[in-house]
Amino acid sequence: MGEQQQVKFPQQVIDEYAALGVDLPALFSAGHLGTRMGVQILEASADRVVGTMPVEGNTQPYGLLHGGASAVLAETLGSVGSMLHGGVSKIAVGVDLNCTHHRGVRSGLVTGVATPVHRGRSTATYEIVISDEEDRRVCSARLTCLLRDARPGDEPPARPAAG
């Protein structure tokens, strides 16, 4: 799960958050669970979020990618898109996640791509397509997040230093 890759953000988003002193890669990371599962966010904007996750270490007893692991990847990517849509004044909180698992995967890397279905003032819904290395659909997911006003103390906790 090694080194952290640099997430690609649109320059206007980087500028908006930098003006507030916010570290975007830390804020829009996969979080502790996603990090433990090897989730890497490769690209992030309100229009499209792309991330990967290894199958190894994320399997169920039959050796297949665990459906819950697909759900973690989907919710991570959809939440990042929702947070970027909401902007610095909003916090995205998942309220509904639906996953349909189409095929099993035993090895390699899966890639998730989240695109918006609805982006409103109070909710955002993203479709997340998770595919295997042969570009076959593994899972279709839909995440709806509530966008609520940010309050003091909503900042994510500091991430421990890698080492």
PDB file of N, CA, C and O in Angstrom, residues 1 36-40 52-70 73 103-111 130-134 136 138:
ATOM      1  N   MET A   1       0.831  -1.164   0.000  1.00  0.00           N
ATOM      2  CA  MET A   1       0.000   0.000   0.000  1.00  0.00           C
ATOM      3  C   MET A   1       0.873   1.223   0.000  1.00  0.00           C
ATOM      4  O   MET A   1       0.438   2.242  -0.403  1.00  0.00           O
ATOM      5  N   ARG A  36      -6.060   1.836   5.053  1.00  0.00           N
ATOM      6  CA  ARG A  36      -5.813   0.457   5.480  1.00  0.00           C
ATOM      7  C   ARG A  36      -6.156  -0.529   4.364  1.00  0.00           C
ATOM      8  O   ARG A  36      -5.542  -1.580   4.232  1.00  0.00           O
ATOM      9  N   MET A  37      -7.122  -0.175   3.521  1.00  0.00           N
ATOM     10  CA  MET A  37      -7.549  -1.049   2.426  1.00  0.00           C
ATOM     11  C   MET A  37      -6.778  -0.796   1.138  1.00  0.00           C
ATOM     12  O   MET A  37      -6.992  -1.471   0.146  1.00  0.00           O
ATOM     13  N   GLY A  38      -5.883   0.185   1.143  1.00  0.00           N
ATOM     14  CA  GLY A  38      -5.059   0.470  -0.021  1.00  0.00           C
ATOM     15  C   GLY A  38      -5.728   1.346  -1.063  1.00  0.00           C
ATOM     16  O   GLY A  38      -5.281   1.404  -2.207  1.00  0.00           O
ATOM     17  N   VAL A  39      -6.782   2.071  -0.693  1.00  0.00           N
ATOM     18  CA  VAL A  39      -7.459   2.965  -1.639  1.00  0.00           C
ATOM     19  C   VAL A  39      -6.549   4.139  -1.962  1.00  0.00           C
ATOM     20  O   VAL A  39      -5.974   4.760  -1.066  1.00  0.00           O
ATOM     21  N   GLN A  40      -6.402   4.416  -3.241  1.00  0.00           N
ATOM     22  CA  GLN A  40      -5.626   5.561  -3.718  1.00  0.00           C
ATOM     23  C   GLN A  40      -6.540   6.425  -4.581  1.00  0.00           C
ATOM     24  O   GLN A  40      -7.139   5.926  -5.532  1.00  0.00           O
ATOM     25  N   THR A  52      -8.321   3.814  -7.027  1.00  0.00           N
ATOM     26  CA  THR A  52      -8.046   2.387  -7.176  1.00  0.00           C
ATOM     27  C   THR A  52      -7.975   1.725  -5.812  1.00  0.00           C
ATOM     28  O   THR A  52      -7.790   2.396  -4.782  1.00  0.00           O
ATOM     29  N   MET A  53      -8.085   0.387  -5.831  1.00  0.00           N
ATOM     30  CA  MET A  53      -7.959  -0.405  -4.614  1.00  0.00           C
ATOM     31  C   MET A  53      -7.469  -1.799  -5.005  1.00  0.00           C
ATOM     32  O   MET A  53      -7.981  -2.382  -5.966  1.00  0.00           O
ATOM     33  N   PRO A  54      -6.500  -2.347  -4.275  1.00  0.00           N
ATOM     34  CA  PRO A  54      -6.050  -3.706  -4.584  1.00  0.00           C
ATOM     35  C   PRO A  54      -7.095  -4.724  -4.130  1.00  0.00           C
ATOM     36  O   PRO A  54      -7.793  -4.519  -3.136  1.00  0.00           O
ATOM     37  N   VAL A  55      -7.185  -5.818  -4.867  1.00  0.00           N
ATOM     38  CA  VAL A  55      -8.070  -6.908  -4.449  1.00  0.00           C
ATOM     39  C   VAL A  55      -7.422  -7.639  -3.270  1.00  0.00           C
ATOM     40  O   VAL A  55      -8.088  -7.959  -2.289  1.00  0.00           O
ATOM     41  N   GLU A  56      -6.115  -7.866  -3.371  1.00  0.00           N
ATOM     42  CA  GLU A  56      -5.394  -8.567  -2.305  1.00  0.00           C
ATOM     43  C   GLU A  56      -5.574  -7.843  -0.979  1.00  0.00           C
ATOM     44  O   GLU A  56      -5.416  -6.635  -0.892  1.00  0.00           O
ATOM     45  N   GLY A  57      -5.931  -8.596   0.048  1.00  0.00           N
ATOM     46  CA  GLY A  57      -6.153  -8.012   1.372  1.00  0.00           C
ATOM     47  C   GLY A  57      -7.577  -7.537   1.579  1.00  0.00           C
ATOM     48  O   GLY A  57      -7.949  -7.143   2.689  1.00  0.00           O
ATOM     49  N   ASN A  58      -8.383  -7.550   0.527  1.00  0.00           N
ATOM     50  CA  ASN A  58      -9.768  -7.061   0.593  1.00  0.00           C
ATOM     51  C   ASN A  58     -10.751  -8.112   0.091  1.00  0.00           C
ATOM     52  O   ASN A  58     -11.731  -7.787  -0.585  1.00  0.00           O
ATOM     53  N   THR A  59     -10.474  -9.376   0.418  1.00  0.00           N
ATOM     54  CA  THR A  59     -11.297 -10.473  -0.084  1.00  0.00           C
ATOM     55  C   THR A  59     -12.143 -11.091   1.029  1.00  0.00           C
ATOM     56  O   THR A  59     -11.863 -10.933   2.209  1.00  0.00           O
ATOM     57  N   GLN A  60     -13.167 -11.824   0.603  1.00  0.00           N
ATOM     58  CA  GLN A  60     -13.996 -12.587   1.517  1.00  0.00           C
ATOM     59  C   GLN A  60     -13.485 -14.033   1.547  1.00  0.00           C
ATOM     60  O   GLN A  60     -12.512 -14.339   0.860  1.00  0.00           O
ATOM     61  N   PRO A  61     -14.097 -14.909   2.348  1.00  0.00           N
ATOM     62  CA  PRO A  61     -13.543 -16.269   2.522  1.00  0.00           C
ATOM     63  C   PRO A  61     -13.386 -17.082   1.232  1.00  0.00           C
ATOM     64  O   PRO A  61     -12.553 -17.984   1.179  1.00  0.00           O
ATOM     65  N   TYR A  62     -14.139 -16.792   0.178  1.00  0.00           N
ATOM     66  CA  TYR A  62     -14.008 -17.531  -1.081  1.00  0.00           C
ATOM     67  C   TYR A  62     -12.881 -16.993  -1.960  1.00  0.00           C
ATOM     68  O   TYR A  62     -12.671 -17.476  -3.067  1.00  0.00           O
ATOM     69  N   GLY A  63     -12.171 -15.970  -1.482  1.00  0.00           N
ATOM     70  CA  GLY A  63     -11.059 -15.409  -2.242  1.00  0.00           C
ATOM     71  C   GLY A  63     -11.454 -14.348  -3.239  1.00  0.00           C
ATOM     72  O   GLY A  63     -10.631 -13.898  -4.034  1.00  0.00           O
ATOM     73  N   LEU A  64     -12.709 -13.919  -3.200  1.00  0.00           N
ATOM     74  CA  LEU A  64     -13.208 -12.879  -4.108  1.00  0.00           C
ATOM     75  C   LEU A  64     -13.180 -11.525  -3.410  1.00  0.00           C
ATOM     76  O   LEU A  64     -13.265 -11.451  -2.172  1.00  0.00           O
ATOM     77  N   LEU A  65     -13.098 -10.463  -4.208  1.00  0.00           N
ATOM     78  CA  LEU A  65     -13.195  -9.113  -3.662  1.00  0.00           C
ATOM     79  C   LEU A  65     -14.454  -9.018  -2.808  1.00  0.00           C
ATOM     80  O   LEU A  65     -15.544  -9.376  -3.245  1.00  0.00           O
ATOM     81  N   HIS A  66     -14.303  -8.574  -1.582  1.00  0.00           N
ATOM     82  CA  HIS A  66     -15.424  -8.451  -0.643  1.00  0.00           C
ATOM     83  C   HIS A  66     -16.358  -7.332  -1.105  1.00  0.00           C
ATOM     84  O   HIS A  66     -15.894  -6.252  -1.494  1.00  0.00           O
ATOM     85  N   GLY A  67     -17.652  -7.595  -1.069  1.00  0.00           N
ATOM     86  CA  GLY A  67     -18.628  -6.567  -1.450  1.00  0.00           C
ATOM     87  C   GLY A  67     -18.516  -5.329  -0.585  1.00  0.00           C
ATOM     88  O   GLY A  67     -18.716  -4.204  -1.052  1.00  0.00           O
ATOM     89  N   GLY A  68     -18.172  -5.515   0.682  1.00  0.00           N
ATOM     90  CA  GLY A  68     -17.984  -4.371   1.570  1.00  0.00           C
ATOM     91  C   GLY A  68     -16.795  -3.523   1.167  1.00  0.00           C
ATOM     92  O   GLY A  68     -16.793  -2.308   1.344  1.00  0.00           O
ATOM     93  N   ALA A  69     -15.765  -4.164   0.606  1.00  0.00           N
ATOM     94  CA  ALA A  69     -14.606  -3.408   0.125  1.00  0.00           C
ATOM     95  C   ALA A  69     -15.011  -2.534  -1.063  1.00  0.00           C
ATOM     96  O   ALA A  69     -14.609  -1.375  -1.152  1.00  0.00           O
ATOM     97  N   SER A  70     -15.829  -3.099  -1.956  1.00  0.00           N
ATOM     98  CA  SER A  70     -16.337  -2.295  -3.078  1.00  0.00           C
ATOM     99  C   SER A  70     -17.155  -1.126  -2.558  1.00  0.00           C
ATOM    100  O   SER A  70     -17.082  -0.004  -3.083  1.00  0.00           O
ATOM    101  N   LEU A  73     -14.808   1.626  -1.333  1.00  0.00           N
ATOM    102  CA  LEU A  73     -14.259   2.384  -2.461  1.00  0.00           C
ATOM    103  C   LEU A  73     -15.319   3.323  -3.032  1.00  0.00           C
ATOM    104  O   LEU A  73     -15.056   4.507  -3.262  1.00  0.00           O
ATOM    105  N   ARG A 103     -19.708  -9.133 -10.831  1.00  0.00           N
ATOM    106  CA  ARG A 103     -18.785 -10.246 -11.069  1.00  0.00           C
ATOM    107  C   ARG A 103     -17.733 -10.272  -9.977  1.00  0.00           C
ATOM    108  O   ARG A 103     -17.441  -9.255  -9.359  1.00  0.00           O
ATOM    109  N   GLY A 104     -17.180 -11.449  -9.773  1.00  0.00           N
ATOM    110  CA  GLY A 104     -16.139 -11.609  -8.779  1.00  0.00           C
ATOM    111  C   GLY A 104     -14.767 -11.289  -9.366  1.00  0.00           C
ATOM    112  O   GLY A 104     -14.528 -11.448 -10.560  1.00  0.00           O
ATOM    113  N   VAL A 105     -13.879 -10.840  -8.499  1.00  0.00           N
ATOM    114  CA  VAL A 105     -12.492 -10.556  -8.876  1.00  0.00           C
ATOM    115  C   VAL A 105     -11.608 -11.199  -7.819  1.00  0.00           C
ATOM    116  O   VAL A 105     -11.866 -11.059  -6.625  1.00  0.00           O
ATOM    117  N   ARG A 106     -10.571 -11.905  -8.261  1.00  0.00           N
ATOM    118  CA  ARG A 106      -9.693 -12.617  -7.330  1.00  0.00           C
ATOM    119  C   ARG A 106      -8.325 -11.965  -7.142  1.00  0.00           C
ATOM    120  O   ARG A 106      -7.628 -12.267  -6.180  1.00  0.00           O
ATOM    121  N   SER A 107      -7.925 -11.091  -8.061  1.00  0.00           N
ATOM    122  CA  SER A 107      -6.593 -10.505  -7.954  1.00  0.00           C
ATOM    123  C   SER A 107      -6.551  -9.197  -8.731  1.00  0.00           C
ATOM    124  O   SER A 107      -7.487  -8.841  -9.437  1.00  0.00           O
ATOM    125  N   GLY A 108      -5.431  -8.509  -8.571  1.00  0.00           N
ATOM    126  CA  GLY A 108      -5.219  -7.276  -9.323  1.00  0.00           C
ATOM    127  C   GLY A 108      -5.717  -6.043  -8.595  1.00  0.00           C
ATOM    128  O   GLY A 108      -5.799  -5.995  -7.365  1.00  0.00           O
ATOM    129  N   LEU A 109      -6.061  -5.067  -9.402  1.00  0.00           N
ATOM    130  CA  LEU A 109      -6.473  -3.756  -8.925  1.00  0.00           C
ATOM    131  C   LEU A 109      -7.845  -3.458  -9.516  1.00  0.00           C
ATOM    132  O   LEU A 109      -8.085  -3.747 -10.683  1.00  0.00           O
ATOM    133  N   VAL A 110      -8.735  -2.893  -8.716  1.00  0.00           N
ATOM    134  CA  VAL A 110     -10.003  -2.406  -9.258  1.00  0.00           C
ATOM    135  C   VAL A 110      -9.942  -0.885  -9.281  1.00  0.00           C
ATOM    136  O   VAL A 110      -9.262  -0.259  -8.463  1.00  0.00           O
ATOM    137  N   THR A 111     -10.637  -0.305 -10.249  1.00  0.00           N
ATOM    138  CA  THR A 111     -10.674   1.145 -10.419  1.00  0.00           C
ATOM    139  C   THR A 111     -12.114   1.612 -10.336  1.00  0.00           C
ATOM    140  O   THR A 111     -12.998   1.046 -10.984  1.00  0.00           O
ATOM    141  N   ILE A 130     -17.205   0.524 -10.680  1.00  0.00           N
ATOM    142  CA  ILE A 130     -15.957  -0.134 -10.302  1.00  0.00           C
ATOM    143  C   ILE A 130     -15.681  -1.221 -11.332  1.00  0.00           C
ATOM    144  O   ILE A 130     -16.546  -2.065 -11.600  1.00  0.00           O
ATOM    145  N   SER A 131     -14.470  -1.183 -11.911  1.00  0.00           N
ATOM    146  CA  SER A 131     -14.088  -2.115 -12.979  1.00  0.00           C
ATOM    147  C   SER A 131     -12.791  -2.826 -12.619  1.00  0.00           C
ATOM    148  O   SER A 131     -11.970  -2.304 -11.861  1.00  0.00           O
ATOM    149  N   ASP A 132     -12.602  -4.009 -13.232  1.00  0.00           N
ATOM    150  CA  ASP A 132     -11.360  -4.748 -13.034  1.00  0.00           C
ATOM    151  C   ASP A 132     -10.305  -4.268 -14.032  1.00  0.00           C
ATOM    152  O   ASP A 132     -10.543  -3.339 -14.814  1.00  0.00           O
ATOM    153  N   GLU A 133      -9.159  -4.925 -14.039  1.00  0.00           N
ATOM    154  CA  GLU A 133      -8.057  -4.500 -14.909  1.00  0.00           C
ATOM    155  C   GLU A 133      -8.337  -4.753 -16.383  1.00  0.00           C
ATOM    156  O   GLU A 133      -7.645  -4.209 -17.238  1.00  0.00           O
ATOM    157  N   GLU A 134      -9.353  -5.552 -16.687  1.00  0.00           N
ATOM    158  CA  GLU A 134      -9.757  -5.781 -18.076  1.00  0.00           C
ATOM    159  C   GLU A 134     -10.944  -4.901 -18.463  1.00  0.00           C
ATOM    160  O   GLU A 134     -11.596  -5.131 -19.472  1.00  0.00           O
ATOM    161  N   ARG A 136     -13.815  -4.659 -17.113  1.00  0.00           N
ATOM    162  CA  ARG A 136     -15.126  -5.291 -16.947  1.00  0.00           C
ATOM    163  C   ARG A 136     -15.750  -4.749 -15.672  1.00  0.00           C
ATOM    164  O   ARG A 136     -15.081  -4.636 -14.638  1.00  0.00           O
ATOM    165  N   VAL A 138     -17.374  -4.534 -12.308  1.00  0.00           N
ATOM    166  CA  VAL A 138     -17.422  -5.397 -11.131  1.00  0.00           C
ATOM    167  C   VAL A 138     -18.597  -4.995 -10.243  1.00  0.00           C
ATOM    168  O   VAL A 138     -19.283  -5.830  -9.673  1.00  0.00           O
TER     169      VAL A 138
END
